[in-house]
JSON list of C-alpha atoms in Angstrom, two decimals:
[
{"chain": "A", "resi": 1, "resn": "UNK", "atom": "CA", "xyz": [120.68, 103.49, 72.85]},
{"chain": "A", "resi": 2, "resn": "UNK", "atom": "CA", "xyz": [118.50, 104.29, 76.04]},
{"chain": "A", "resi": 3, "resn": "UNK", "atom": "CA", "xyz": [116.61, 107.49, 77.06]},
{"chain": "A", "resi": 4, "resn": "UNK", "atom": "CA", "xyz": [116.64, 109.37, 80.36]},
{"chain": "A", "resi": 5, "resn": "UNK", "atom": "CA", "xyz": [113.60, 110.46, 81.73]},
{"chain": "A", "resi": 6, "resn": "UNK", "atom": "CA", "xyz": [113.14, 112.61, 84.90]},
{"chain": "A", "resi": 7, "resn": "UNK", "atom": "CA", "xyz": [110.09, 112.84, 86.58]},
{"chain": "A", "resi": 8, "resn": "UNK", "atom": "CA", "xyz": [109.76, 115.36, 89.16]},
{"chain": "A", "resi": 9, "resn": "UNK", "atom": "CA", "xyz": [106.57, 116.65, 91.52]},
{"chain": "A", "resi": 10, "resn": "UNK", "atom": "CA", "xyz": [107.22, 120.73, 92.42]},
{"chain": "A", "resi": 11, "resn": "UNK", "atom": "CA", "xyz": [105.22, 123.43, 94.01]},
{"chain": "A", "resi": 12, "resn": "UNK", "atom": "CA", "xyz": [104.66, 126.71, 92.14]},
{"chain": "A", "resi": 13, "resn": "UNK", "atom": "CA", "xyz": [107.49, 128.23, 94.55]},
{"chain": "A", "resi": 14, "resn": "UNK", "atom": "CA", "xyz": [109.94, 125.25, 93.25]},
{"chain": "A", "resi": 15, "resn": "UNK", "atom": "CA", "xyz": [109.97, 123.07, 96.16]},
{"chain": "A", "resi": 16, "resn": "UNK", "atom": "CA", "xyz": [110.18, 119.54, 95.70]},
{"chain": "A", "resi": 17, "resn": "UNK", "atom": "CA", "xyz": [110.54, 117.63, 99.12]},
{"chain": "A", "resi": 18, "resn": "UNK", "atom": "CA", "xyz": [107.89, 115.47, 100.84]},
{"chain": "A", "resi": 19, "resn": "UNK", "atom": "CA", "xyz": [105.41, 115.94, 98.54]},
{"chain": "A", "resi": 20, "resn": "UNK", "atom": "CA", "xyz": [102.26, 115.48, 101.07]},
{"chain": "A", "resi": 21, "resn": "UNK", "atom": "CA", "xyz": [101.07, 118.04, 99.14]},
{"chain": "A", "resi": 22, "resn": "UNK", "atom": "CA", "xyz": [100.58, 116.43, 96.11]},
{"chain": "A", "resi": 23, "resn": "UNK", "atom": "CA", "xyz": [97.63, 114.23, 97.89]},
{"chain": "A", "resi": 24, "resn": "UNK", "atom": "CA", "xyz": [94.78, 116.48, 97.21]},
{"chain": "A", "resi": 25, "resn": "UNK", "atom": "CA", "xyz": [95.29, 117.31, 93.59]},
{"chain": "A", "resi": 26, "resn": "UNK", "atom": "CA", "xyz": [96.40, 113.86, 92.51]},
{"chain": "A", "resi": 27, "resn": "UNK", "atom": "CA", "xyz": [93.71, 112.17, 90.55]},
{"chain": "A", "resi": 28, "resn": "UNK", "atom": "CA", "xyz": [93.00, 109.39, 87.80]},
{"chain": "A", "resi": 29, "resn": "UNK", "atom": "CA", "xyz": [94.63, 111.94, 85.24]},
{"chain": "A", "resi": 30, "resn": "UNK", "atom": "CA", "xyz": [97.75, 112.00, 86.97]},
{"chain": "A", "resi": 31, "resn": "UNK", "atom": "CA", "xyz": [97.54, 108.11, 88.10]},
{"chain": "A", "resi": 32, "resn": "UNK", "atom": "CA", "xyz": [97.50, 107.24, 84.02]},
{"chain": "A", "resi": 33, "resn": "UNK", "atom": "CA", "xyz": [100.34, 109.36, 83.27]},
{"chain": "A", "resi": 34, "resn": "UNK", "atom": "CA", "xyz": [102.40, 107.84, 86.04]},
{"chain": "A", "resi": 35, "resn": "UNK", "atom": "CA", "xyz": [101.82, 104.69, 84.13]},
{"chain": "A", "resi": 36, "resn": "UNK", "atom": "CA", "xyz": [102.41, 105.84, 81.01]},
{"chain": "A", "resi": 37, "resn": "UNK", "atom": "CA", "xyz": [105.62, 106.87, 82.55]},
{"chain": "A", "resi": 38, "resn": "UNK", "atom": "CA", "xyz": [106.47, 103.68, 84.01]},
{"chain": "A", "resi": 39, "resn": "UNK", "atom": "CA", "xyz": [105.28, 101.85, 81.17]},
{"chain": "A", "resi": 40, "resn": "UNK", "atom": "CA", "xyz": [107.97, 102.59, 78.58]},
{"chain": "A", "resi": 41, "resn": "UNK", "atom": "CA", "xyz": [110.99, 102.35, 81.45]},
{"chain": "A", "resi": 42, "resn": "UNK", "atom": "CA", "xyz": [113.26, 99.16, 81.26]},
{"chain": "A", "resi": 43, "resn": "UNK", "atom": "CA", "xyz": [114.80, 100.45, 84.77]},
{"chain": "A", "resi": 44, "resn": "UNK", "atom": "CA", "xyz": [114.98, 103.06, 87.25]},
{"chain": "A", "resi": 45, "resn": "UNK", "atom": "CA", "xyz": [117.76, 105.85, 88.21]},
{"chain": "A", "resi": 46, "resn": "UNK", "atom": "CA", "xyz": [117.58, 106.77, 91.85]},
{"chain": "A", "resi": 47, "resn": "UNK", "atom": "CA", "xyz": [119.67, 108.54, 94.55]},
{"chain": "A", "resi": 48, "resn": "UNK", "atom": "CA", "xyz": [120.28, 106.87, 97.88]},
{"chain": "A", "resi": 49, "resn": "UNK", "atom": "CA", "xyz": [117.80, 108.92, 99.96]},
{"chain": "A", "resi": 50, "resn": "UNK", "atom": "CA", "xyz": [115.11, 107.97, 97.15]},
{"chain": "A", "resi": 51, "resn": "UNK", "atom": "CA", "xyz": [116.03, 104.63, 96.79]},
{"chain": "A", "resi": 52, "resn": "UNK", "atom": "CA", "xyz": [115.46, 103.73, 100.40]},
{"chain": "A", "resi": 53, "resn": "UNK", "atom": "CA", "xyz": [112.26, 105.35, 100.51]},
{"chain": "A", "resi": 54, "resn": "UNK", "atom": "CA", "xyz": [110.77, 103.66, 97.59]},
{"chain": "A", "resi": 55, "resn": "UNK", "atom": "CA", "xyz": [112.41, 99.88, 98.99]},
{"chain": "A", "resi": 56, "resn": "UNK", "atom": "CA", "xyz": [110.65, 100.71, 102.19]},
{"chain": "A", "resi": 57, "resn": "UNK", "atom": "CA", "xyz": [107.22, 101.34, 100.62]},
{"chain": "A", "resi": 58, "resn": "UNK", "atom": "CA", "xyz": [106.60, 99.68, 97.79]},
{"chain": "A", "resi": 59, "resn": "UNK", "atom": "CA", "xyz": [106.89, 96.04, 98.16]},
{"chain": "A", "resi": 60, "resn": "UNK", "atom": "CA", "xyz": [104.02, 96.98, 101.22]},
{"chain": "A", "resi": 61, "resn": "UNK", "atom": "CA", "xyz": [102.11, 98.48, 98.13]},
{"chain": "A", "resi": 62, "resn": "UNK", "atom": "CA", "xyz": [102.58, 95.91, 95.47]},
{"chain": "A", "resi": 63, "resn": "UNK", "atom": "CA", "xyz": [98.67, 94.55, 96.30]},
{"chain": "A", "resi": 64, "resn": "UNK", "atom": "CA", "xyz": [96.97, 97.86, 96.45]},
{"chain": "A", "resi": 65, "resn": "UNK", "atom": "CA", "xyz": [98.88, 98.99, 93.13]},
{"chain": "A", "resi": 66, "resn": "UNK", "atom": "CA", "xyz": [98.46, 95.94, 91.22]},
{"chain": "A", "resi": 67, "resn": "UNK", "atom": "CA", "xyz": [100.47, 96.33, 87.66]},
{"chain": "A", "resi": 68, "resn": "UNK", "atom": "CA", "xyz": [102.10, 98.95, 88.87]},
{"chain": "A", "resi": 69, "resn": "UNK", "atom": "CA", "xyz": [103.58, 98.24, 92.15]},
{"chain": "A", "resi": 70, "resn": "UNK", "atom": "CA", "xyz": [104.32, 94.79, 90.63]},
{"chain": "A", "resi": 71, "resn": "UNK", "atom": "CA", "xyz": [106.41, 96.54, 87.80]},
{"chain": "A", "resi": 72, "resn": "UNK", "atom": "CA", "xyz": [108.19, 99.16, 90.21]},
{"chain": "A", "resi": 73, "resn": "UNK", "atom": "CA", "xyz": [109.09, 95.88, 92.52]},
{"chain": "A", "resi": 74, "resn": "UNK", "atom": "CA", "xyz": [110.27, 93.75, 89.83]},
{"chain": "A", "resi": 75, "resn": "UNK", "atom": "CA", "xyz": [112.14, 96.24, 87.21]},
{"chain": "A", "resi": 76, "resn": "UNK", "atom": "CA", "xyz": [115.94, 96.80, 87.90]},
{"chain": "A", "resi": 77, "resn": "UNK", "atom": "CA", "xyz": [116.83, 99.85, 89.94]},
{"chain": "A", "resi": 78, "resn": "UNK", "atom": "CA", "xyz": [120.19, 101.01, 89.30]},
{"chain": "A", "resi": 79, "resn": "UNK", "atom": "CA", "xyz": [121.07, 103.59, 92.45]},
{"chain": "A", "resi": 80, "resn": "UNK", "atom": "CA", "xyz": [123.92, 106.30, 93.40]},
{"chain": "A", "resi": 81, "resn": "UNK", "atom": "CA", "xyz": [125.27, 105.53, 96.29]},
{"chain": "A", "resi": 82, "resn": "UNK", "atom": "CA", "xyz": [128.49, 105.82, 98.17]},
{"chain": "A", "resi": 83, "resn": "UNK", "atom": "CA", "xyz": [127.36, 104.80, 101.66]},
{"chain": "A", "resi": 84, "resn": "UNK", "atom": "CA", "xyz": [125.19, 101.69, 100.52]},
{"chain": "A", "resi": 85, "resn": "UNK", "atom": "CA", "xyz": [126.99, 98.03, 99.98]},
{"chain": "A", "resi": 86, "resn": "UNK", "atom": "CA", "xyz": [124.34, 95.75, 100.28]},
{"chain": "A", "resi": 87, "resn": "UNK", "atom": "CA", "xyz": [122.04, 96.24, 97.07]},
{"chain": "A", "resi": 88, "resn": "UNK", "atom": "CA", "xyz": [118.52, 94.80, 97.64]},
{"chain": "A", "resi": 89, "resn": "UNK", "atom": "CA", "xyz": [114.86, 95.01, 95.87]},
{"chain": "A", "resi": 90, "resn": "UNK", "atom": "CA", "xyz": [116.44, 94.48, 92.42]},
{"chain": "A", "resi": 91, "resn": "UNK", "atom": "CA", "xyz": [119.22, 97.29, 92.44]},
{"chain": "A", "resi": 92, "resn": "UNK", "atom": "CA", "xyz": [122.93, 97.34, 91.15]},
{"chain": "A", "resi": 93, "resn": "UNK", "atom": "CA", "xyz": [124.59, 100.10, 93.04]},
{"chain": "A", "resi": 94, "resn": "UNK", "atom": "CA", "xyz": [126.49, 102.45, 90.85]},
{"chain": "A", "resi": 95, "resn": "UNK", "atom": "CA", "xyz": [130.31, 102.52, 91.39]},
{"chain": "A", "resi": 96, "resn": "UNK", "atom": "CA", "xyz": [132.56, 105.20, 90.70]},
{"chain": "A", "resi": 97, "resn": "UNK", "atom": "CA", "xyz": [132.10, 108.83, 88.73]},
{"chain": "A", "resi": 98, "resn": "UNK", "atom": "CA", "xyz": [128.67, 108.76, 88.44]},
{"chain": "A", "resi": 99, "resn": "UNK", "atom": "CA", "xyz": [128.29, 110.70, 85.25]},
{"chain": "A", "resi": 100, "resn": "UNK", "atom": "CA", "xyz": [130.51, 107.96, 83.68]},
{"chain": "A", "resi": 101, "resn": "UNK", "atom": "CA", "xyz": [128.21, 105.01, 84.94]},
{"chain": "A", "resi": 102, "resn": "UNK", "atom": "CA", "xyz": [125.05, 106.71, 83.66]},
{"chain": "A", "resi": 103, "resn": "UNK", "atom": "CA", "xyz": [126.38, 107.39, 80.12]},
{"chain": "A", "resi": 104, "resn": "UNK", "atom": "CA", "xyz": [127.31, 103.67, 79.90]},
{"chain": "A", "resi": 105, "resn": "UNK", "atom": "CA", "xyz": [123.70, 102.59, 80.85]},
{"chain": "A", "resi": 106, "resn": "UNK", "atom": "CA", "xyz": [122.28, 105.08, 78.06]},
{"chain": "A", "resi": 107, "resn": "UNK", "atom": "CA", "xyz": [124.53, 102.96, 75.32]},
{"chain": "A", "resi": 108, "resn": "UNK", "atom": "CA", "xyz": [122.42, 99.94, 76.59]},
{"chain": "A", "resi": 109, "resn": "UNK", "atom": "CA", "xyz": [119.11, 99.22, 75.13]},
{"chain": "A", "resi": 110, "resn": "UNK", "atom": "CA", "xyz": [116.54, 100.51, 77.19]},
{"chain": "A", "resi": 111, "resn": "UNK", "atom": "CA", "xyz": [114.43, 103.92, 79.16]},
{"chain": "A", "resi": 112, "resn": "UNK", "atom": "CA", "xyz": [115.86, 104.50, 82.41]},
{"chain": "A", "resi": 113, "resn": "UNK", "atom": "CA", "xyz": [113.25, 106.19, 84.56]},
{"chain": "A", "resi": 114, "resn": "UNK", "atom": "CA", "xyz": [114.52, 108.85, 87.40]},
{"chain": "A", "resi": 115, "resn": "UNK", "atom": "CA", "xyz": [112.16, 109.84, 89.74]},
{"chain": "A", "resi": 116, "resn": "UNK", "atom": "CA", "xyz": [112.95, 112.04, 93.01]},
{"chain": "A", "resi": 117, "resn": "UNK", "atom": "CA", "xyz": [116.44, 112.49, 93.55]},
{"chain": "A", "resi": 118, "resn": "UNK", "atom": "CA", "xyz": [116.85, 115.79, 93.23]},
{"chain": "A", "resi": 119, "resn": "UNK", "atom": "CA", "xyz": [120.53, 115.81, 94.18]},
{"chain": "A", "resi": 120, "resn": "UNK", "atom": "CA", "xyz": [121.64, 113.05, 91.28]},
{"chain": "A", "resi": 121, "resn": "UNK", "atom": "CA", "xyz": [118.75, 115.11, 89.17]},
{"chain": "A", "resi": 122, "resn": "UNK", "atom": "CA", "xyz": [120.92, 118.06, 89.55]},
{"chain": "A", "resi": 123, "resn": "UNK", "atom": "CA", "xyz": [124.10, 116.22, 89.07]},
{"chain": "A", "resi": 124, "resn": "UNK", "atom": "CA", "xyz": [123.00, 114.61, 85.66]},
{"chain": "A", "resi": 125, "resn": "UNK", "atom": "CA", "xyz": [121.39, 117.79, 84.10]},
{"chain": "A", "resi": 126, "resn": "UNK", "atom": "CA", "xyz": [124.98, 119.46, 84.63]},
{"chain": "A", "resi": 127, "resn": "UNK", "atom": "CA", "xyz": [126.79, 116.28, 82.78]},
{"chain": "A", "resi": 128, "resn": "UNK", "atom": "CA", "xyz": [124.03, 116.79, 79.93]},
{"chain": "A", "resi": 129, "resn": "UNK", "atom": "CA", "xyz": [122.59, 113.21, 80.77]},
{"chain": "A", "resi": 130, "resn": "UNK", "atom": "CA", "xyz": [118.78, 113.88, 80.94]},
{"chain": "A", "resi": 131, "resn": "UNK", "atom": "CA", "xyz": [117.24, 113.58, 77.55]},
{"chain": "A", "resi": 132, "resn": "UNK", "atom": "CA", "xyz": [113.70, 114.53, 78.29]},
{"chain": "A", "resi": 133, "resn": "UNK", "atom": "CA", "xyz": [112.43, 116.70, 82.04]},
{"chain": "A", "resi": 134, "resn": "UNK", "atom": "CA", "xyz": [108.66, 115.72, 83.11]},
{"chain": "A", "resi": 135, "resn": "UNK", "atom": "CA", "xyz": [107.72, 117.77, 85.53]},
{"chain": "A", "resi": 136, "resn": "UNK", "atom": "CA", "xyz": [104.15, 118.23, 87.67]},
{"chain": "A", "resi": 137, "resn": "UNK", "atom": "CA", "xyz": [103.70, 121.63, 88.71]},
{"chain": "A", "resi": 138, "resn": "UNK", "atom": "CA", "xyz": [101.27, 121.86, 91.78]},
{"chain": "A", "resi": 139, "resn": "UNK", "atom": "CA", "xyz": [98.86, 124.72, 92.26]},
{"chain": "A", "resi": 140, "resn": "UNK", "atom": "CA", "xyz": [100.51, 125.05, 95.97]},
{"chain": "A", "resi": 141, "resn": "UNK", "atom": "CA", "xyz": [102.98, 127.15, 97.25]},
{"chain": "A", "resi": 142, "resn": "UNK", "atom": "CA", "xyz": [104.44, 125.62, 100.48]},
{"chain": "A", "resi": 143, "resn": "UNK", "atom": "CA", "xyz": [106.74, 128.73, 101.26]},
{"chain": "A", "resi": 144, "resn": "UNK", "atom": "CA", "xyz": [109.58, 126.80, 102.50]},
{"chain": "A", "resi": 145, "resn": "UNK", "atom": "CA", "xyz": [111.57, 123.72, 101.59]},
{"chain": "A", "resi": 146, "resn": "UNK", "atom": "CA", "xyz": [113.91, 121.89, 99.41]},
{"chain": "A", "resi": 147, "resn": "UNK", "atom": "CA", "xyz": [114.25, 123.46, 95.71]},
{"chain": "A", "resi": 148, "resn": "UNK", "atom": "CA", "xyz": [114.10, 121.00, 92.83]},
{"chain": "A", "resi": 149, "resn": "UNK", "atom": "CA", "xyz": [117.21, 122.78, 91.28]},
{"chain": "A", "resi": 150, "resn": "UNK", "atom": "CA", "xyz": [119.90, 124.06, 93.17]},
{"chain": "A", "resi": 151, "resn": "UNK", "atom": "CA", "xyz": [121.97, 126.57, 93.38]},
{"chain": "A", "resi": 152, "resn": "UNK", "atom": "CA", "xyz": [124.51, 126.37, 90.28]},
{"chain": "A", "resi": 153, "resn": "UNK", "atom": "CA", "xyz": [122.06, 124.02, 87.81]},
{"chain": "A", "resi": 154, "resn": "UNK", "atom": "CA", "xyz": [121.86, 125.65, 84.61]},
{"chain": "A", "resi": 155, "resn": "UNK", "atom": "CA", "xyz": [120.49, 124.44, 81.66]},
{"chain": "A", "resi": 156, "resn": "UNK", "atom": "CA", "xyz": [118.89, 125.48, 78.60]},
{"chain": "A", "resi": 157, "resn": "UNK", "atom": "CA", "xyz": [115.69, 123.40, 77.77]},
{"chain": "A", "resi": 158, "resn": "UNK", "atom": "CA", "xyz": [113.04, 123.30, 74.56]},
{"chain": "A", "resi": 159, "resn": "UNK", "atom": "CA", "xyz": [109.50, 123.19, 75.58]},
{"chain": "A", "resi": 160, "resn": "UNK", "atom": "CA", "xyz": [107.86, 119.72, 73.85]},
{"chain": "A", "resi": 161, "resn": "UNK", "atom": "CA", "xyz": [104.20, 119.89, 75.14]},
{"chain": "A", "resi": 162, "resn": "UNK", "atom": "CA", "xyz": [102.26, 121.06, 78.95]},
{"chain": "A", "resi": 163, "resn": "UNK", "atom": "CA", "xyz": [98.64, 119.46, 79.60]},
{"chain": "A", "resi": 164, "resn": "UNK", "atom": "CA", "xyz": [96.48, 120.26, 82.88]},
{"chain": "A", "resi": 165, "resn": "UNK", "atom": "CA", "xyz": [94.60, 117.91, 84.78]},
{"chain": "A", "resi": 166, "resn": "UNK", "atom": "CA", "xyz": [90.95, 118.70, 86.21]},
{"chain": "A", "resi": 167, "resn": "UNK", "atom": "CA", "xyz": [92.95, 119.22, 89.53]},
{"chain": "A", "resi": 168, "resn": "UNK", "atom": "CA", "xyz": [95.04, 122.06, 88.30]},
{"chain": "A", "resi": 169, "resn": "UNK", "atom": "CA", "xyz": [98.56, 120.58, 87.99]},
{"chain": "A", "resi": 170, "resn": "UNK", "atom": "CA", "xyz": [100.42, 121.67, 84.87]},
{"chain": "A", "resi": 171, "resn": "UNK", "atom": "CA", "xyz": [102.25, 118.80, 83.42]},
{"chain": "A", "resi": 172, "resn": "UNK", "atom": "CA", "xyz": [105.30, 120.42, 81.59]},
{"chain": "A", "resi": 173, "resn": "UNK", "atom": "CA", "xyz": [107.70, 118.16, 79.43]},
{"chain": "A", "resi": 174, "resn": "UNK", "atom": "CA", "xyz": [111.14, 119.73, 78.05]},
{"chain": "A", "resi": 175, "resn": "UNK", "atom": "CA", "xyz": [114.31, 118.42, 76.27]},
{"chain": "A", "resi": 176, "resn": "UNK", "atom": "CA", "xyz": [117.69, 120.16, 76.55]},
{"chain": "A", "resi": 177, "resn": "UNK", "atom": "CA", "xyz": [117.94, 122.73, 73.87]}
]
């Protein structure tokens, strides 16, 4: 039986979008843990908007990232999508209730790694499918932008372990409660 792992970047006001401001306070800490994170994923979860920003970038990356940008082009992605019909860059577009599809893939062997997506994030945390939140907390506060939860999201989590980097972020991992 597979895990569910979400990964998520976040300002100390919450917000989550177009992380640029990540880029200062990302360092070799952070870098490790990414591939620690990567590392013990058979396959990725992603939301549309997520999925065709990561197909855009990182086969352009793949030399500059070396293990890593050859794992996140190679791995299967397995994507939410109702607008989508032409899967590319290793993905198998999820059909039908979502929730349903999801709980299938965690009764195959094998991590599944969500990263982003804050919408299908949202969506899966009120269906009780994420087994285990990562989340970066950024010494920034941006004032404005997209929340990581929305309005609605509740959920009841168990605090497993927080490290900080040199750079100041606060690396938080919970469980559902």
């Amino acid at each position: 039986m597979g895990k569910l792992v979400a990964v998520s970047y976040v300002t100390l006001d919450g917000v989550f979008e177009e992380p640029a401001w990540s880029g200062p306070y990302f360092n070799d800490e952070l870098g490790n843990w990414q591939d620690a994170n990567l590392a013990e994923a058979d396959a990725l979860l992603l939301g549309r908007k997520t999925y065709e920003g990561f197909k855009a970038a990182w086969p352009q990356m793949e030399a500059s990232t070396g293990d890593f940008g050859k794992k996140m082009n190679s791995m299967p992605k397995h994507v939410a999508t109702t607008t989508l019909t032409e899967p590319e860059w290793n993905a198998t577009f999820l059909r039908g209730e979502v929730a349903d599809a999801v709980a299938k893939l965690k009764t195959e062997p094998g991590n599944l790694l969500l990263n982003g997506s804050a919408d299908l994030l949202n969506y899966l945390t009120r269906h009780n499918l994420v087994d285990e939140y990562r989340i970066m907390i950024y010494p920034v506060v941006v004032g404005e932008g997209r929340r990581l939860w929305h309005e609605g999201t509740k959920v009841a989590l168990r605090h497993t372990g927080t490290w900080t980097t040199t750079t100041g972020v606060e690396v938080v991992t919970y469980v559902p409660a």
